[in-house]
């Protein structure tokens, strides 16, 4: 796994974990120190809002705006929950961050808790990330011994406890309210909204939820300032850097930190080594398994939220999965849909019954038993499922299907006409 071109996460090195001493040598915990000694909680919230930081977990919602809905100045129990349920295929950037530098996350959580008037935070981590959990537990012990965690942090009077919760693991726990149910020991079904977690979340109390990478950006915003942070991006509307996960049919898969707005083709060529085995680029998932495909016609697009949304896809988690010219896109989409159908919580009909039906239709087409009626049914399911499920799992699951029907309809029809997959030898 390769990590290169560090801009914010300066301590992140391959096959190496940074300890507290190393983190502090490169400015670690200076953001927390500045926030506690020189800034009010409201000033921290305003700085994050002015930075234009958007959630790095997939939805891309403005972090500062999300915090503005939180009752930060009201008394009573409140919680922060860090979403570390990184289970989407093609996404592994949070794992790399925790393996290399867990103090980045801890500092971000502490600053966020100070800004929102929170004394208790939980890190919800998928159970498979056991090496990450060990790193976090070691880093939390270091922070506590150094007076950076617990009571009277840095002599400021600010108290904050962080608890690590290792989940049994389900993809649906990436949905924030399903995560809260799981954290409470309940079945991880999504909750009806409103009320939103900022009003009634964990244990019925106001709760702020953010992704690991999102919170890890916060210390740099505080130390460098909002204007500096926005200036790191390559696009006018962008802000900051992004951890891009490169996987699939490329020469050098890995995790790279680069400015928001990096052109897709440049990312694949210069940082992924290009398409493997001297083959040609056919398509990619630009932001993890739940995002619609891009094709060779889109290699110049800037990897930023708005440019990708204009193309009908999303930046998502920044997990770029590349497919070469020998890939059957029907088979690739079927593989993804099998995962999503298995991970549905079964709470609502469009997801519970719709996704298995989509799998069946793709199986028929891929096996050579498909018909034009099956293609019409697939297009119909896209309309019936999108926007009608209880949470966003089904909507995300249909992202690859939407991309398949938009960009590779001829390939689907070719399966039907030939009565077999035209790309199999």
JSON list of C-alpha atoms in Angstrom, two decimals, residues 11 14 16 23 32 51 81 85 102 112 119 142 162 185 203 214 220 224 259 292 304 308 317 353 359 364 395 401 418:
[
{"chain": "A", "resi": 11, "resn": "UNK", "atom": "CA", "xyz": [3.13, 12.00, 9.61]},
{"chain": "A", "resi": 14, "resn": "UNK", "atom": "CA", "xyz": [3.79, 3.43, 4.67]},
{"chain": "A", "resi": 16, "resn": "UNK", "atom": "CA", "xyz": [4.71, 2.87, 10.04]},
{"chain": "A", "resi": 23, "resn": "UNK", "atom": "CA", "xyz": [3.04, 13.63, 15.98]},
{"chain": "A", "resi": 32, "resn": "UNK", "atom": "CA", "xyz": [-6.21, 21.76, 20.06]},
{"chain": "A", "resi": 51, "resn": "UNK", "atom": "CA", "xyz": [-13.30, 26.53, 5.59]},
{"chain": "A", "resi": 81, "resn": "UNK", "atom": "CA", "xyz": [-19.98, 9.81, 17.34]},
{"chain": "A", "resi": 85, "resn": "UNK", "atom": "CA", "xyz": [-17.84, 1.70, 9.77]},
{"chain": "A", "resi": 102, "resn": "UNK", "atom": "CA", "xyz": [-4.43, 7.81, 14.90]},
{"chain": "A", "resi": 112, "resn": "UNK", "atom": "CA", "xyz": [-14.98, 19.14, 17.66]},
{"chain": "A", "resi": 119, "resn": "UNK", "atom": "CA", "xyz": [-17.89, 15.86, 27.03]},
{"chain": "A", "resi": 142, "resn": "UNK", "atom": "CA", "xyz": [-0.58, 8.24, 25.20]},
{"chain": "A", "resi": 162, "resn": "UNK", "atom": "CA", "xyz": [-13.36, 9.18, 24.11]},
{"chain": "A", "resi": 185, "resn": "UNK", "atom": "CA", "xyz": [-27.16, -2.53, 21.31]},
{"chain": "A", "resi": 203, "resn": "UNK", "atom": "CA", "xyz": [-29.48, 7.54, 24.07]},
{"chain": "A", "resi": 214, "resn": "UNK", "atom": "CA", "xyz": [-13.66, 14.63, 8.15]},
{"chain": "A", "resi": 220, "resn": "UNK", "atom": "CA", "xyz": [-5.38, 21.76, 10.18]},
{"chain": "A", "resi": 224, "resn": "UNK", "atom": "CA", "xyz": [-3.82, 27.13, 9.21]},
{"chain": "A", "resi": 259, "resn": "UNK", "atom": "CA", "xyz": [-5.82, 18.41, -3.36]},
{"chain": "A", "resi": 292, "resn": "UNK", "atom": "CA", "xyz": [-22.27, 5.62, -10.86]},
{"chain": "A", "resi": 304, "resn": "UNK", "atom": "CA", "xyz": [-14.61, 17.52, -6.56]},
{"chain": "A", "resi": 308, "resn": "UNK", "atom": "CA", "xyz": [-18.90, 15.04, -10.43]},
{"chain": "A", "resi": 317, "resn": "UNK", "atom": "CA", "xyz": [-15.53, 8.37, -0.27]},
{"chain": "A", "resi": 353, "resn": "UNK", "atom": "CA", "xyz": [-37.05, -7.12, -2.37]},
{"chain": "A", "resi": 359, "resn": "UNK", "atom": "CA", "xyz": [-29.43, -9.18, -8.97]},
{"chain": "A", "resi": 364, "resn": "UNK", "atom": "CA", "xyz": [-30.09, -13.56, -16.39]},
{"chain": "A", "resi": 395, "resn": "UNK", "atom": "CA", "xyz": [-30.13, 4.52, -3.63]},
{"chain": "A", "resi": 401, "resn": "UNK", "atom": "CA", "xyz": [-26.82, 0.12, -12.19]},
{"chain": "A", "resi": 418, "resn": "UNK", "atom": "CA", "xyz": [-25.53, -12.97, -28.51]}
]
